[in-house]
Amino acid sequence: MTSASFPSPPSGEGGDATFITRLDPDLDPLAQPDGIRLAVKDCIDVAGVVTTAGSPAVADDAEPAVADAQCLEAFRSAGARIVGKVNLHELCFGSSGVNPQCGTPVNPVDSRRVPGGSSSGSAVAVATGAAYLALGTDTAGSIRNPAAACGVVGLKPTFGSVPMLGVRPLAPSLDTVGLLARSVAEIAVGAALWGLVDADDVEPWLAVGRLRLPGTDPTIDAAVDTALIDAGLPVIDVELPGWDAAHQATTTLLFGEALMVNDEIWRRRRDQLGADLVERFTFAQAVGPAELGDARLHAEVWRTELAEVLGAVGVLALPTALSYPARLGRQGVAPNRAAGPVNLAGFPAIAVPVPSGGLLPASIQLVAPPHHEARLLATAALIEASVR
């Protein structure tokens, strides 16, 4: 069994904080010699390895996991080689991917910028070629945020379609396990192993619905429009008046449930948490049962509104992030307004990098009705092919 000590933050520029625990695939008795190289976010159990959640408040008393998380079964059966447990925003609770506890993975697009969170190590691992596929989790954008920041592809499946047993929760009403990779085709490999695309009907749909959110960087908006045009996709502008209310409800659920899940850590180990986590949990104390109840009721209203629009156009398109990744040291704590409402509805979404005319890529986010991951992958593949 592997019982890794909690790492210290790498010192100096260029320190590698992508992995929390490296594993030698040749020593993994369950792996085949030439299987898929898989990185696993360190909130997902791997048998014989400590799950740290990127926090000493968890790692200090943690024992090695006695079994794999259920979401790993299909990869084990396919002979996947788990190359390691990768870094993350502490306790999965943050969108920047900055982790002062065990180091911050270096954004391969621009080392001066945040890698995006919470699945920061997962995105960096595939972007740098350290893994072919990476597992992450997405509660309010935690796969799509780092995909956008690091110029890779990230899939958040339909809520409940991938088992969560053996995955450390953050906000159970929103949590989803998903995939990151360098291309749509690589994402499709993992999606097929999970059975996400087998029963999907990829028939032509009316159009792509283009949603425009106020406050988006105009260069990113232009990059999304150009990518849709270059892919030859029919585009119709759509409106979703409930988007901002859905974002607020998502934030309420995220903070309220995160505090409940981590109540003991907050009460007994808050001195071991990073300053940004203390800020988040302090804010979360203002979320009471009534607010949580209202947010859960609003989820049903919002799901209906989003489903009606998607019933008319088939796929929704908008930026994955409304701005480019922040400079290190300048990141905030607010959730990504472009991502969370999709989690509230529980619908699948994929983030795909697209050129933006500068050194930094933009990212287009596609959203489909529940269990239409195949439609997402087909649309994403058209966009990817047109921009490469």
Short mmCIF file of C-alpha atoms in Angstrom, two decimals:
data_model
loop_
_atom_site.label_atom_id
_atom_site.label_comp_id
_atom_site.label_asym_id
_atom_site.label_seq_id
_atom_site.Cartn_x
_atom_site.Cartn_y
_atom_site.Cartn_z
CA MET A 1 0.00 0.00 0.00
CA THR A 2 1.10 3.54 -0.75
CA SER A 3 0.97 5.95 2.17
CA ALA A 4 2.38 9.17 0.81
CA SER A 5 3.30 11.96 3.20
CA PHE A 6 1.60 15.26 2.46
CA PRO A 7 3.87 17.25 0.14
CA SER A 8 5.25 20.70 0.84
CA PRO A 9 4.73 23.43 -1.75
CA PRO A 10 7.52 23.37 -4.35
CA SER A 11 9.92 26.24 -3.86
CA GLY A 12 11.10 28.54 -6.60
CA GLU A 13 9.92 28.86 -10.18
CA GLY A 14 9.24 25.74 -12.16
CA GLY A 15 8.51 23.48 -9.19
CA ASP A 16 6.30 20.58 -10.27
CA ALA A 17 3.14 20.49 -8.18
CA THR A 18 1.03 18.57 -10.68
CA PHE A 19 1.09 15.33 -8.69
CA ILE A 20 0.41 14.78 -5.01
CA THR A 21 1.22 11.06 -5.22
CA ARG A 22 3.12 9.57 -8.15
CA LEU A 23 2.51 5.91 -8.92
CA ASP A 24 4.74 3.58 -10.91
CA PRO A 25 2.43 1.87 -13.41
CA ASP A 26 4.79 -1.09 -13.64
CA LEU A 27 4.18 -1.78 -9.95
CA ASP A 28 0.40 -1.64 -10.30
CA PRO A 29 -0.78 -5.27 -10.36
CA LEU A 30 -4.17 -4.30 -11.82
CA ALA A 31 -2.77 -2.47 -14.85
CA GLN A 32 -1.87 -3.78 -18.28
CA PRO A 33 1.57 -2.84 -19.70
CA ASP A 34 0.25 -0.61 -22.48
CA GLY A 35 -3.03 0.62 -21.02
CA ILE A 36 -4.40 4.17 -20.98
CA ARG A 37 -2.22 6.48 -18.87
CA LEU A 38 -4.73 7.88 -16.39
CA ALA A 39 -4.29 10.66 -13.82
CA VAL A 40 -6.77 10.75 -10.96
CA LYS A 41 -7.79 13.86 -9.01
CA ASP A 42 -6.85 13.39 -5.37
CA CYS A 43 -10.41 13.44 -4.11
CA ILE A 44 -11.09 10.13 -5.88
CA ASP A 45 -10.05 6.93 -4.11
CA VAL A 46 -7.36 4.70 -5.59
CA ALA A 47 -6.86 1.45 -3.71
CA GLY A 48 -3.79 1.52 -1.47
CA VAL A 49 -3.25 5.27 -1.81
CA VAL A 50 -4.12 8.04 0.64
CA THR A 51 -6.79 10.45 -0.61
CA THR A 52 -5.67 13.89 0.60
CA ALA A 53 -8.18 16.25 -1.08
CA GLY A 54 -5.21 18.62 -1.32
CA SER A 55 -5.46 19.50 2.36
CA PRO A 56 -3.46 18.62 5.48
CA ALA A 57 -6.75 18.80 7.38
CA VAL A 58 -7.71 15.59 5.53
CA ALA A 59 -4.31 14.03 4.88
CA ASP A 60 -2.94 14.08 8.41
CA ASP A 61 -5.28 11.35 9.66
CA ALA A 62 -6.10 9.62 6.38
CA GLU A 63 -5.48 5.93 5.79
CA PRO A 64 -4.85 4.44 2.35
CA ALA A 65 -8.08 3.74 0.49
CA VAL A 66 -9.19 0.12 0.82
CA ALA A 67 -10.78 0.09 -2.66
CA ASP A 68 -10.96 2.05 -5.88
CA ALA A 69 -13.74 4.56 -6.40
CA GLN A 70 -16.50 2.98 -8.46
CA CYS A 71 -15.86 5.34 -11.37
CA LEU A 72 -12.46 3.65 -11.88
CA GLU A 73 -13.88 0.18 -12.53
CA ALA A 74 -14.30 0.66 -16.28
CA PHE A 75 -10.77 2.02 -16.61
CA ARG A 76 -9.28 -0.85 -14.62
CA SER A 77 -11.15 -3.32 -16.83
CA ALA A 78 -9.69 -1.59 -19.89
CA GLY A 79 -6.16 -1.94 -18.48
CA ALA A 80 -5.66 1.72 -17.53
CA ARG A 81 -2.31 2.59 -15.94
CA ILE A 82 -2.86 5.06 -13.11
CA VAL A 83 0.17 7.34 -13.24
CA GLY A 84 -0.70 9.20 -10.05
CA LYS A 85 -3.05 11.22 -7.89
CA VAL A 86 -3.02 14.83 -9.06
CA ASN A 87 -3.30 18.14 -7.28
CA LEU A 88 -6.41 20.24 -6.84
CA HIS A 89 -7.78 23.32 -5.16
CA GLU A 90 -7.89 22.49 -1.46
CA LEU A 91 -10.97 20.36 -0.60
CA CYS A 92 -12.13 20.93 -4.23
CA PHE A 93 -13.47 24.28 -2.96
CA GLY A 94 -12.25 26.93 -5.37
CA SER A 95 -12.07 27.87 -9.05
CA SER A 96 -8.48 29.17 -9.33
CA GLY A 97 -6.61 25.91 -8.70
CA VAL A 98 -4.18 27.74 -6.43
CA ASN A 99 -3.20 25.52 -3.50
CA PRO A 100 -0.81 27.07 -0.95
CA GLN A 101 -0.79 23.82 1.03
CA CYS A 102 0.93 21.56 -1.49
CA GLY A 103 1.83 23.86 -4.37
CA THR A 104 0.00 25.08 -7.43
CA PRO A 105 0.26 23.20 -10.75
CA VAL A 106 1.95 25.36 -13.36
CA ASN A 107 -0.35 26.55 -16.13
CA PRO A 108 1.37 25.26 -19.31
CA VAL A 109 -0.14 28.05 -21.43
CA ASP A 110 1.18 30.87 -19.23
CA SER A 111 3.04 30.10 -16.02
CA ARG A 112 2.12 33.52 -14.63
CA ARG A 113 -1.57 32.64 -14.57
CA VAL A 114 -3.73 30.36 -12.44
CA PRO A 115 -4.32 26.84 -13.79
CA GLY A 116 -8.02 26.93 -12.92
CA GLY A 117 -9.76 24.77 -10.37
CA SER A 118 -10.63 22.79 -8.70
CA SER A 119 -9.29 20.04 -11.02
CA SER A 120 -6.06 21.93 -11.70
CA GLY A 121 -3.67 18.98 -11.61
CA SER A 122 -5.93 16.96 -13.91
CA ALA A 123 -5.83 19.65 -16.59
CA VAL A 124 -2.08 20.22 -16.31
CA ALA A 125 -1.36 16.48 -16.40
CA VAL A 126 -3.05 16.03 -19.77
CA ALA A 127 -1.85 19.36 -21.17
CA THR A 128 1.77 18.40 -20.51
CA GLY A 129 1.42 14.80 -21.69
CA ALA A 130 1.92 13.30 -18.23
CA ALA A 131 -1.40 11.49 -18.77
CA TYR A 132 -3.59 10.58 -21.72
CA LEU A 133 -6.80 11.08 -19.74
CA ALA A 134 -7.50 12.55 -16.33
CA LEU A 135 -10.42 12.19 -13.99
CA GLY A 136 -11.67 15.32 -12.27
CA THR A 137 -14.78 16.47 -10.47
CA ASP A 138 -17.08 19.33 -11.39
CA THR A 139 -19.34 20.97 -8.79
CA ALA A 140 -19.70 24.49 -10.21
CA GLY A 141 -17.26 24.37 -13.12
CA SER A 142 -14.31 22.51 -11.60
CA ILE A 143 -13.51 20.56 -14.79
CA ARG A 144 -14.42 23.28 -17.27
CA ASN A 145 -12.53 26.04 -15.41
CA PRO A 146 -9.08 24.37 -15.68
CA ALA A 147 -9.88 23.12 -19.18
CA ALA A 148 -10.39 26.74 -20.24
CA ALA A 149 -7.34 28.00 -18.36
CA CYS A 150 -4.97 25.32 -19.68
CA GLY A 151 -6.25 24.97 -23.24
CA VAL A 152 -7.61 21.42 -23.00
CA VAL A 153 -10.96 19.67 -23.36
CA GLY A 154 -13.14 18.95 -20.34
CA LEU A 155 -16.39 16.97 -20.11
CA LYS A 156 -18.91 17.27 -17.28
CA PRO A 157 -21.37 14.40 -17.78
CA THR A 158 -25.04 14.35 -16.87
CA PHE A 159 -25.52 14.49 -13.10
CA GLY A 160 -25.77 10.97 -11.69
CA SER A 161 -24.53 9.20 -14.82
CA VAL A 162 -21.11 8.40 -13.31
CA PRO A 163 -21.06 6.74 -9.87
CA MET A 164 -19.78 8.87 -6.98
CA LEU A 165 -19.00 6.03 -4.54
CA GLY A 166 -15.44 6.51 -3.33
CA VAL A 167 -15.32 10.20 -4.34
CA ARG A 168 -14.95 12.78 -1.58
CA PRO A 169 -17.96 15.09 -1.87
CA LEU A 170 -18.04 18.88 -1.85
CA ALA A 171 -21.69 19.71 -2.57
CA PRO A 172 -23.55 16.46 -3.27
CA SER A 173 -26.45 18.17 -5.07
CA LEU A 174 -24.00 19.38 -7.72
CA ASP A 175 -20.98 17.04 -7.73
CA THR A 176 -20.12 15.14 -10.92
CA VAL A 177 -17.08 13.09 -11.95
CA GLY A 178 -15.79 13.89 -15.43
CA LEU A 179 -12.87 13.81 -17.86
CA LEU A 180 -10.07 16.02 -19.14
CA ALA A 181 -7.87 15.39 -22.19
CA ARG A 182 -6.08 17.18 -25.02
CA SER A 183 -8.68 16.33 -27.67
CA VAL A 184 -12.34 15.49 -28.11
CA ALA A 185 -11.38 12.05 -29.46
CA GLU A 186 -9.51 11.27 -26.24
CA ILE A 187 -12.47 12.42 -24.16
CA ALA A 188 -14.67 10.12 -26.26
CA VAL A 189 -12.53 7.13 -25.22
CA GLY A 190 -13.31 7.74 -21.54
CA ALA A 191 -16.96 8.55 -22.23
CA ALA A 192 -17.35 5.26 -24.09
CA LEU A 193 -15.80 3.32 -21.20
CA TRP A 194 -18.41 4.84 -18.89
CA GLY A 195 -21.19 3.99 -21.35
CA LEU A 196 -22.13 7.64 -21.76
CA VAL A 197 -22.45 7.51 -25.56
CA ASP A 198 -23.74 4.01 -26.34
CA ALA A 199 -27.46 4.74 -26.20
CA ASP A 200 -27.38 8.33 -27.45
CA ASP A 201 -29.08 9.26 -30.71
CA VAL A 202 -26.98 11.77 -32.63
CA GLU A 203 -29.60 13.00 -35.08
CA PRO A 204 -29.37 16.45 -36.68
CA TRP A 205 -30.87 19.19 -34.54
CA LEU A 206 -32.27 22.56 -35.44
CA ALA A 207 -29.35 24.79 -34.48
CA VAL A 208 -26.83 25.81 -31.87
CA GLY A 209 -28.32 28.33 -29.45
CA ARG A 210 -25.84 31.12 -28.79
CA LEU A 211 -26.13 32.56 -25.28
CA ARG A 212 -24.44 35.88 -24.53
CA LEU A 213 -23.66 36.73 -20.91
CA PRO A 214 -23.05 40.36 -19.90
CA GLY A 215 -19.53 41.02 -18.67
CA THR A 216 -17.82 38.61 -21.06
CA ASP A 217 -14.46 39.73 -22.41
CA PRO A 218 -15.28 40.84 -26.00
CA THR A 219 -12.27 38.98 -27.39
CA ILE A 220 -13.59 35.73 -25.90
CA ASP A 221 -17.10 36.40 -27.22
CA ALA A 222 -15.67 37.02 -30.69
CA ALA A 223 -13.62 33.81 -30.51
CA VAL A 224 -16.74 31.78 -29.68
CA ASP A 225 -18.66 33.36 -32.58
CA THR A 226 -15.80 32.73 -35.01
CA ALA A 227 -15.45 29.10 -33.95
CA LEU A 228 -19.16 28.44 -34.53
CA ILE A 229 -19.06 30.11 -37.95
CA ASP A 230 -15.89 28.26 -39.00
CA ALA A 231 -17.47 24.96 -38.00
CA GLY A 232 -20.40 25.68 -40.31
CA LEU A 233 -22.94 25.31 -37.54
CA PRO A 234 -26.33 27.04 -37.82
CA VAL A 235 -26.54 29.51 -34.95
CA ILE A 236 -29.55 31.18 -33.35
CA ASP A 237 -29.22 33.72 -30.55
CA VAL A 238 -31.17 32.63 -27.47
CA GLU A 239 -32.00 34.16 -24.13
CA LEU A 240 -32.16 32.55 -20.71
CA PRO A 241 -33.52 35.19 -18.32
CA GLY A 242 -33.09 32.85 -15.36
CA TRP A 243 -29.33 32.39 -15.79
CA ASP A 244 -28.23 34.82 -13.06
CA ALA A 245 -30.82 33.53 -10.58
CA ALA A 246 -29.59 30.01 -11.31
CA HIS A 247 -26.03 31.14 -10.66
CA GLN A 248 -27.08 32.56 -7.30
CA ALA A 249 -28.90 29.34 -6.38
CA THR A 250 -25.84 27.32 -7.41
CA THR A 251 -23.62 29.45 -5.20
CA THR A 252 -26.01 29.00 -2.26
CA LEU A 253 -25.99 25.21 -2.65
CA LEU A 254 -22.23 25.11 -3.21
CA PHE A 255 -21.34 27.07 -0.07
CA GLY A 256 -24.10 25.67 2.15
CA GLU A 257 -23.46 22.01 1.31
CA ALA A 258 -19.67 22.44 1.35
CA LEU A 259 -19.87 23.65 4.94
CA MET A 260 -22.09 20.72 5.93
CA VAL A 261 -19.77 18.20 4.29
CA ASN A 262 -16.71 19.76 5.94
CA ASP A 263 -18.33 20.74 9.23
CA GLU A 264 -15.93 18.77 11.40
CA ILE A 265 -12.89 20.13 9.56
CA TRP A 266 -14.22 23.66 9.94
CA ARG A 267 -14.92 23.24 13.65
CA ARG A 268 -11.78 21.32 14.64
CA ARG A 269 -9.11 21.96 12.00
CA ARG A 270 -9.71 25.39 10.55
CA ASP A 271 -6.18 26.40 11.56
CA GLN A 272 -4.92 23.89 8.97
CA LEU A 273 -6.91 25.43 6.11
CA GLY A 274 -5.61 27.92 3.59
CA ALA A 275 -6.74 31.53 3.91
CA ASP A 276 -9.07 31.33 0.90
CA LEU A 277 -10.83 28.29 2.39
CA VAL A 278 -11.31 30.16 5.68
CA GLU A 279 -12.88 33.00 3.70
CA ARG A 280 -15.21 30.63 1.86
CA PHE A 281 -16.35 28.75 4.95
CA THR A 282 -16.87 32.01 6.83
CA PHE A 283 -19.14 33.18 4.03
CA ALA A 284 -20.91 29.80 4.03
CA GLN A 285 -22.02 30.25 7.63
CA ALA A 286 -24.59 32.77 6.40
CA VAL A 287 -26.37 30.08 4.37
CA GLY A 288 -29.19 28.60 6.43
CA PRO A 289 -31.71 25.79 5.88
CA ALA A 290 -34.28 28.15 4.37
CA GLU A 291 -31.83 29.42 1.77
CA LEU A 292 -30.80 25.87 0.89
CA GLY A 293 -34.42 24.83 0.55
CA ASP A 294 -35.18 27.76 -1.74
CA ALA A 295 -32.13 26.97 -3.89
CA ARG A 296 -33.20 23.34 -4.30
CA LEU A 297 -36.72 24.40 -5.29
CA HIS A 298 -35.28 26.88 -7.78
CA ALA A 299 -33.28 24.09 -9.40
CA GLU A 300 -36.54 22.55 -10.68
CA VAL A 301 -37.71 25.86 -12.16
CA TRP A 302 -34.33 26.41 -13.80
CA ARG A 303 -34.13 22.88 -15.20
CA THR A 304 -37.44 23.43 -16.97
CA GLU A 305 -36.31 26.77 -18.45
CA LEU A 306 -33.05 25.35 -19.77
CA ALA A 307 -34.75 22.23 -21.13
CA GLU A 308 -37.24 24.34 -23.11
CA VAL A 309 -34.46 26.25 -24.85
CA LEU A 310 -32.49 23.09 -25.58
CA GLY A 311 -35.61 21.43 -26.92
CA ALA A 312 -35.76 24.16 -29.55
CA VAL A 313 -32.09 24.33 -30.57
CA GLY A 314 -30.44 21.07 -29.48
CA VAL A 315 -27.15 22.51 -28.17
CA LEU A 316 -26.35 25.68 -26.23
CA ALA A 317 -23.06 27.53 -26.84
CA LEU A 318 -21.43 30.15 -24.63
CA PRO A 319 -17.94 30.91 -23.31
CA THR A 320 -16.59 28.45 -20.75
CA ALA A 321 -15.17 31.38 -18.79
CA LEU A 322 -16.07 35.05 -19.16
CA SER A 323 -12.45 36.20 -18.83
CA TYR A 324 -8.95 34.86 -19.31
CA PRO A 325 -7.34 33.13 -16.32
CA ALA A 326 -6.25 35.57 -13.62
CA ARG A 327 -2.64 36.37 -12.87
CA LEU A 328 -1.27 34.47 -9.90
CA GLY A 329 -1.82 36.51 -6.76
CA ARG A 330 -4.77 38.35 -8.26
CA GLN A 331 -7.35 35.58 -8.27
CA GLY A 332 -10.65 36.02 -6.50
CA VAL A 333 -12.95 33.56 -4.77
CA ALA A 334 -16.19 33.97 -6.74
CA PRO A 335 -17.51 30.93 -8.68
CA ASN A 336 -17.48 31.06 -12.49
CA ARG A 337 -20.79 32.63 -13.57
CA ALA A 338 -20.70 30.80 -16.91
CA ALA A 339 -20.46 27.32 -15.39
CA GLY A 340 -22.50 26.84 -12.21
CA PRO A 341 -26.02 27.06 -13.69
CA VAL A 342 -25.26 23.97 -15.80
CA ASN A 343 -24.51 22.03 -12.59
CA LEU A 344 -27.74 23.26 -11.01
CA ALA A 345 -29.68 21.79 -13.94
CA GLY A 346 -27.55 18.62 -13.95
CA PHE A 347 -27.10 18.80 -17.74
CA PRO A 348 -23.91 17.66 -19.53
CA ALA A 349 -21.39 20.20 -20.83
CA ILE A 350 -18.06 20.17 -22.63
CA ALA A 351 -15.33 22.83 -22.83
CA VAL A 352 -13.25 23.06 -26.03
CA PRO A 353 -10.32 25.44 -26.61
CA VAL A 354 -10.61 27.85 -29.54
CA PRO A 355 -8.18 30.49 -30.85
CA SER A 356 -8.72 34.04 -29.68
CA GLY A 357 -6.22 35.92 -31.79
CA GLY A 358 -3.60 36.18 -29.06
CA LEU A 359 -1.25 34.08 -26.97
CA LEU A 360 -4.05 32.77 -24.75
CA PRO A 361 -6.79 30.50 -26.11
CA ALA A 362 -10.43 31.06 -25.39
CA SER A 363 -12.81 28.20 -24.62
CA ILE A 364 -16.27 27.44 -25.92
CA GLN A 365 -18.76 25.65 -23.67
CA LEU A 366 -21.43 23.43 -25.19
CA VAL A 367 -24.45 22.26 -23.18
CA ALA A 368 -26.93 19.53 -24.17
CA PRO A 369 -30.01 17.90 -22.65
CA PRO A 370 -29.46 15.13 -20.09
CA HIS A 371 -27.82 11.95 -21.44
CA HIS A 372 -26.92 13.54 -24.78
CA GLU A 373 -23.16 13.37 -24.32
CA ALA A 374 -22.83 11.94 -27.85
CA ARG A 375 -24.44 15.09 -29.25
CA LEU A 376 -21.96 17.20 -27.29
CA LEU A 377 -18.99 15.18 -28.54
CA ALA A 378 -20.16 15.34 -32.16
CA THR A 379 -20.62 19.11 -32.01
CA ALA A 380 -17.33 19.61 -30.17
CA ALA A 381 -15.50 17.49 -32.76
CA LEU A 382 -16.79 19.73 -35.56
CA ILE A 383 -15.56 22.83 -33.75
CA GLU A 384 -12.21 21.27 -32.89
CA ALA A 385 -11.63 20.19 -36.50
CA SER A 386 -12.38 23.68 -37.79
CA VAL A 387 -9.90 25.46 -35.53
CA ARG A 388 -6.92 23.09 -35.84
#
